[in-house]
C-alpha positions as CSV (number, residue, x, y, z in Angstrom):
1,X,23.2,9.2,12.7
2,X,21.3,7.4,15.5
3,X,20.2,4.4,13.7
4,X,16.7,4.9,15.5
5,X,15.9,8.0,14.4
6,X,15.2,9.0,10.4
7,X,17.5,11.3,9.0
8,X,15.2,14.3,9.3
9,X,12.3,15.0,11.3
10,X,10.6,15.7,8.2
11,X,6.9,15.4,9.7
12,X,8.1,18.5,11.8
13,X,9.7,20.4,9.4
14,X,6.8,20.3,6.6
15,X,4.2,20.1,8.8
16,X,1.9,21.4,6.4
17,X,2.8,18.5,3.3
18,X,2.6,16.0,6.5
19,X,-0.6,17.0,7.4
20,X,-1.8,17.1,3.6
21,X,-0.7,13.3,3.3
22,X,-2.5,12.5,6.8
23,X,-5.7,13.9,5.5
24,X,-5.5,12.1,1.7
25,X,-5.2,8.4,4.8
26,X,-8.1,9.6,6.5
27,X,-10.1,9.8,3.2
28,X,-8.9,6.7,2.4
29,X,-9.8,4.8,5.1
30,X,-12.8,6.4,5.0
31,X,-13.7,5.4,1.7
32,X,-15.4,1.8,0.8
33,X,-13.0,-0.4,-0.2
34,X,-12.9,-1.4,3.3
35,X,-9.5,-1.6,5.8
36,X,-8.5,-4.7,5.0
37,X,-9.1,-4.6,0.8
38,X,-6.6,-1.0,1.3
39,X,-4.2,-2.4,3.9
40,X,-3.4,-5.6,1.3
41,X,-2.8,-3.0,-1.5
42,X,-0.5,-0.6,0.7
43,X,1.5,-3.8,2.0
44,X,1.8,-5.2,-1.4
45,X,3.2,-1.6,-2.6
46,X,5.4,-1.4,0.4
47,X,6.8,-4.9,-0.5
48,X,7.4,-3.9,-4.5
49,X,9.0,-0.4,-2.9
50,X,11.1,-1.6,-0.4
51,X,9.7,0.5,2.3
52,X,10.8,-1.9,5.3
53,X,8.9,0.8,7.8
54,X,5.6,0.7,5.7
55,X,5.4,-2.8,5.6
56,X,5.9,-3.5,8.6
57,X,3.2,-1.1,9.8
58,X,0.9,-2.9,7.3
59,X,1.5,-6.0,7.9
60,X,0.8,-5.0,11.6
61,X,-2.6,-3.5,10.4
62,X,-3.4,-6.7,8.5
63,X,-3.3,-8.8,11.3
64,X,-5.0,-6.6,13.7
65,X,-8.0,-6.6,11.0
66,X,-7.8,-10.5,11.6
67,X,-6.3,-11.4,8.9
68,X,-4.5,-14.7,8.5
69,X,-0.9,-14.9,8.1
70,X,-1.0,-17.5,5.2
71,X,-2.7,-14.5,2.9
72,X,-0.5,-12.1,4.3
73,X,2.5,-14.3,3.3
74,X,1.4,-15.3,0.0
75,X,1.0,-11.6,-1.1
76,X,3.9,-11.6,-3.4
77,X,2.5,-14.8,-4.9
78,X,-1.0,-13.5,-5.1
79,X,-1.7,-14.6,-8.9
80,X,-0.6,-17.9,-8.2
81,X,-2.8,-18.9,-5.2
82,X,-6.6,-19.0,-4.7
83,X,-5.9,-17.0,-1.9
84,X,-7.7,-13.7,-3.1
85,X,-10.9,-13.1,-4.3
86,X,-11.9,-11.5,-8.0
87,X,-12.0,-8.2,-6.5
88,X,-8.6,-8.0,-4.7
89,X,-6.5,-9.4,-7.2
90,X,-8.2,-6.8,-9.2
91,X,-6.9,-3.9,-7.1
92,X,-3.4,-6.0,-6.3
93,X,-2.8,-6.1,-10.2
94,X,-3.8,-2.0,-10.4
95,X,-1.7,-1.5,-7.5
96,X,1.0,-3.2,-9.4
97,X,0.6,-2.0,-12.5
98,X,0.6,2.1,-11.9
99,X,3.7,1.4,-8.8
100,X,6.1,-0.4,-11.6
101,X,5.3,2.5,-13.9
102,X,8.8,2.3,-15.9
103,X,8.0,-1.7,-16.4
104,X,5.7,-1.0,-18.9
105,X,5.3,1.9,-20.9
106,X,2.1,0.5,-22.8
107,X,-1.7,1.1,-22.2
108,X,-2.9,-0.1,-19.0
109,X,-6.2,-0.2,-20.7
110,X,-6.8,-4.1,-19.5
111,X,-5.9,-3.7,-16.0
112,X,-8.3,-0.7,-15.9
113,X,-10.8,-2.8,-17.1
114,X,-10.6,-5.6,-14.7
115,X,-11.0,-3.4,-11.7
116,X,-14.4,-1.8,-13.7
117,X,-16.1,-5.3,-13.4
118,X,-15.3,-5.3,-9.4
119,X,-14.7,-1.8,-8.4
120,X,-17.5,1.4,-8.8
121,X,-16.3,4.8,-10.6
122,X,-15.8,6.2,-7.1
123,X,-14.0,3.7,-5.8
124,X,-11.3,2.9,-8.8
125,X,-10.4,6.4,-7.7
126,X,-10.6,6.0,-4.1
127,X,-7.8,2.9,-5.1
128,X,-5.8,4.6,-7.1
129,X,-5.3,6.9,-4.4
130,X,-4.8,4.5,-2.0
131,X,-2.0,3.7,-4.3
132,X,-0.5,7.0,-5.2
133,X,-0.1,7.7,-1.0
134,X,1.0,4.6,-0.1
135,X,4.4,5.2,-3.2
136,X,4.6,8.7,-1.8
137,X,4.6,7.2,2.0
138,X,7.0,4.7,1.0
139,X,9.4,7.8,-0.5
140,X,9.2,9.5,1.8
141,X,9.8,6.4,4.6
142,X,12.6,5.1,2.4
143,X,14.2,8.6,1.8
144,X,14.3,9.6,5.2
145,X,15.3,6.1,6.3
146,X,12.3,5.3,9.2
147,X,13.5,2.7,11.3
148,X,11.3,-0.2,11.8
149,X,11.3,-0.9,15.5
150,X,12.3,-4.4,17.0
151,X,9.0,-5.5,18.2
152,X,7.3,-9.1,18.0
153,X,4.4,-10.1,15.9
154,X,1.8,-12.2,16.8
Protein backbone atom coordinates (compact mmCIF):
# COMPACT_ATOMS: atom_id res chain seq x y z
CA UNK A 1 0.00 0.00 0.00
CA UNK A 2 1.47 3.39 -0.98
CA UNK A 3 1.64 5.07 2.26
CA UNK A 4 0.20 8.25 0.37
CA UNK A 5 -2.70 7.05 -0.86
CA UNK A 6 -5.91 5.64 1.53
CA UNK A 7 -6.64 2.24 1.16
CA UNK A 8 -9.63 2.74 -1.04
CA UNK A 9 -10.65 5.42 -3.24
CA UNK A 10 -13.78 5.28 -1.45
CA UNK A 11 -15.00 8.97 -2.59
CA UNK A 12 -14.95 7.24 -6.10
CA UNK A 13 -16.39 4.21 -5.41
CA UNK A 14 -19.59 5.59 -3.40
CA UNK A 15 -19.89 8.58 -5.05
CA UNK A 16 -23.27 8.94 -4.20
CA UNK A 17 -22.80 8.46 0.05
CA UNK A 18 -19.62 10.99 -0.77
CA UNK A 19 -21.65 13.39 -2.24
CA UNK A 20 -24.53 12.96 0.46
CA UNK A 21 -21.77 13.80 3.24
CA UNK A 22 -20.41 16.88 1.03
CA UNK A 23 -23.87 18.32 0.93
CA UNK A 24 -24.79 17.67 4.96
CA UNK A 25 -20.72 20.28 5.06
CA UNK A 26 -22.27 22.58 2.87
CA UNK A 27 -25.43 22.98 5.12
CA UNK A 28 -23.31 23.22 7.76
CA UNK A 29 -21.21 25.78 6.94
CA UNK A 30 -23.94 27.42 5.81
CA UNK A 31 -25.74 27.48 8.91
CA UNK A 32 -25.14 30.25 11.85
CA UNK A 33 -23.01 29.01 14.16
CA UNK A 34 -20.38 30.59 12.14
CA UNK A 35 -16.90 28.84 10.55
CA UNK A 36 -14.90 29.29 13.31
CA UNK A 37 -17.63 28.22 16.34
CA UNK A 38 -17.97 24.71 13.76
CA UNK A 39 -14.30 24.38 12.85
CA UNK A 40 -13.40 24.33 16.90
CA UNK A 41 -16.03 21.64 17.37
CA UNK A 42 -14.83 19.39 14.27
CA UNK A 43 -11.14 19.81 15.51
CA UNK A 44 -11.96 19.05 18.93
CA UNK A 45 -13.96 15.72 17.62
CA UNK A 46 -11.04 14.94 15.35
CA UNK A 47 -8.71 15.21 18.38
CA UNK A 48 -11.06 12.76 20.75
CA UNK A 49 -11.33 10.41 17.41
CA UNK A 50 -7.99 10.23 16.39
CA UNK A 51 -8.53 11.25 12.88
CA UNK A 52 -4.91 12.59 12.23
CA UNK A 53 -6.24 13.71 8.43
CA UNK A 54 -9.35 15.64 9.97
CA UNK A 55 -7.41 17.49 12.32
CA UNK A 56 -5.04 18.46 10.51
CA UNK A 57 -7.45 19.94 7.84
CA UNK A 58 -9.08 21.75 10.87
CA UNK A 59 -6.57 22.98 12.43
CA UNK A 60 -5.53 24.34 8.91
CA UNK A 61 -9.15 25.93 8.63
CA UNK A 62 -8.79 27.45 12.15
CA UNK A 63 -5.92 29.37 11.40
CA UNK A 64 -7.00 30.53 8.06
CA UNK A 65 -10.24 31.99 10.01
CA UNK A 66 -7.46 33.86 12.05
CA UNK A 67 -7.58 32.17 14.76
CA UNK A 68 -4.75 32.17 17.29
CA UNK A 69 -2.65 29.21 17.98
CA UNK A 70 -2.83 29.56 21.81
CA UNK A 71 -6.83 28.60 21.47
CA UNK A 72 -6.16 26.22 18.98
CA UNK A 73 -3.59 24.52 21.38
CA UNK A 74 -5.47 24.66 24.45
CA UNK A 75 -8.48 22.84 22.84
CA UNK A 76 -8.04 19.75 24.75
CA UNK A 77 -7.82 21.83 27.94
CA UNK A 78 -10.77 23.95 26.99
CA UNK A 79 -12.57 23.67 30.55
CA UNK A 80 -9.64 24.57 32.28
CA UNK A 81 -8.80 27.94 30.52
CA UNK A 82 -10.68 31.18 29.99
CA UNK A 83 -9.92 30.67 26.62
CA UNK A 84 -13.58 30.16 25.30
CA UNK A 85 -16.49 31.98 25.58
CA UNK A 86 -20.04 30.70 27.35
CA UNK A 87 -21.22 29.66 24.04
CA UNK A 88 -18.37 27.52 22.73
CA UNK A 89 -17.63 25.66 25.72
CA UNK A 90 -21.27 24.98 25.36
CA UNK A 91 -21.04 23.38 21.99
CA UNK A 92 -17.23 21.80 22.93
CA UNK A 93 -19.01 19.99 26.01
CA UNK A 94 -22.11 18.70 23.40
CA UNK A 95 -19.64 17.87 21.02
CA UNK A 96 -18.00 15.86 23.65
CA UNK A 97 -20.64 14.49 25.19
CA UNK A 98 -22.68 12.73 22.11
CA UNK A 99 -18.80 11.64 20.39
CA UNK A 100 -17.78 9.58 23.77
CA UNK A 101 -21.29 8.06 23.63
CA UNK A 102 -20.13 4.67 25.50
CA UNK A 103 -18.54 7.00 28.38
CA UNK A 104 -21.68 7.61 29.71
CA UNK A 105 -24.73 5.84 29.29
CA UNK A 106 -26.88 8.40 31.52
CA UNK A 107 -29.10 11.41 30.43
CA UNK A 108 -27.37 14.05 28.72
CA UNK A 109 -30.23 16.16 29.89
CA UNK A 110 -27.66 18.95 31.50
CA UNK A 111 -25.39 19.28 28.63
CA UNK A 112 -28.61 19.77 26.50
CA UNK A 113 -29.52 22.37 28.67
CA UNK A 114 -26.41 24.44 28.61
CA UNK A 115 -26.30 24.68 24.93
CA UNK A 116 -30.32 26.00 25.26
CA UNK A 117 -29.15 29.14 27.22
CA UNK A 118 -26.50 29.93 24.14
CA UNK A 119 -27.68 28.11 21.23
CA UNK A 120 -31.44 28.69 19.31
CA UNK A 121 -33.62 25.40 18.53
CA UNK A 122 -32.29 25.58 14.93
CA UNK A 123 -29.00 25.86 15.70
CA UNK A 124 -28.60 22.99 18.57
CA UNK A 125 -29.50 20.97 15.60
CA UNK A 126 -27.40 22.56 13.13
CA UNK A 127 -24.45 21.47 15.98
CA UNK A 128 -25.37 18.38 16.50
CA UNK A 129 -24.94 17.80 12.98
CA UNK A 130 -21.96 19.41 12.73
CA UNK A 131 -21.04 16.78 15.19
CA UNK A 132 -22.58 13.60 13.76
CA UNK A 133 -20.42 14.49 10.19
CA UNK A 134 -17.52 15.43 11.56
CA UNK A 135 -17.50 11.32 13.69
CA UNK A 136 -18.72 9.93 10.42
CA UNK A 137 -15.78 12.02 8.49
CA UNK A 138 -13.39 10.99 10.98
CA UNK A 139 -14.57 6.96 10.28
CA UNK A 140 -14.45 7.19 7.40
CA UNK A 141 -10.78 9.16 7.28
CA UNK A 142 -9.51 6.73 9.95
CA UNK A 143 -10.87 3.58 8.23
CA UNK A 144 -9.57 4.22 4.98
CA UNK A 145 -6.36 5.53 6.48
CA UNK A 146 -6.13 9.28 4.69
CA UNK A 147 -2.70 10.36 4.77
CA UNK A 148 -2.04 13.74 6.21
CA UNK A 149 0.35 15.37 3.83
CA UNK A 150 3.86 16.81 5.11
CA UNK A 151 3.22 20.35 4.71
CA UNK A 152 4.24 23.38 7.05
CA UNK A 153 1.90 25.46 9.20
CA UNK A 154 2.13 28.87 9.75
Amino acid sequence: MNPQQPRLPWGTISPKSYQAMVGVGASIAHSSLGPVLIELVQTRVSQINGCAFCLDMHVRDLRKAGEGWQRINSLPTWRETGLYSPRERAALNWAESITKLADNHTSRDADFDALKDQFSDQEIVELTWAVAQINTWNRMAIGMQMPVAEKPLD
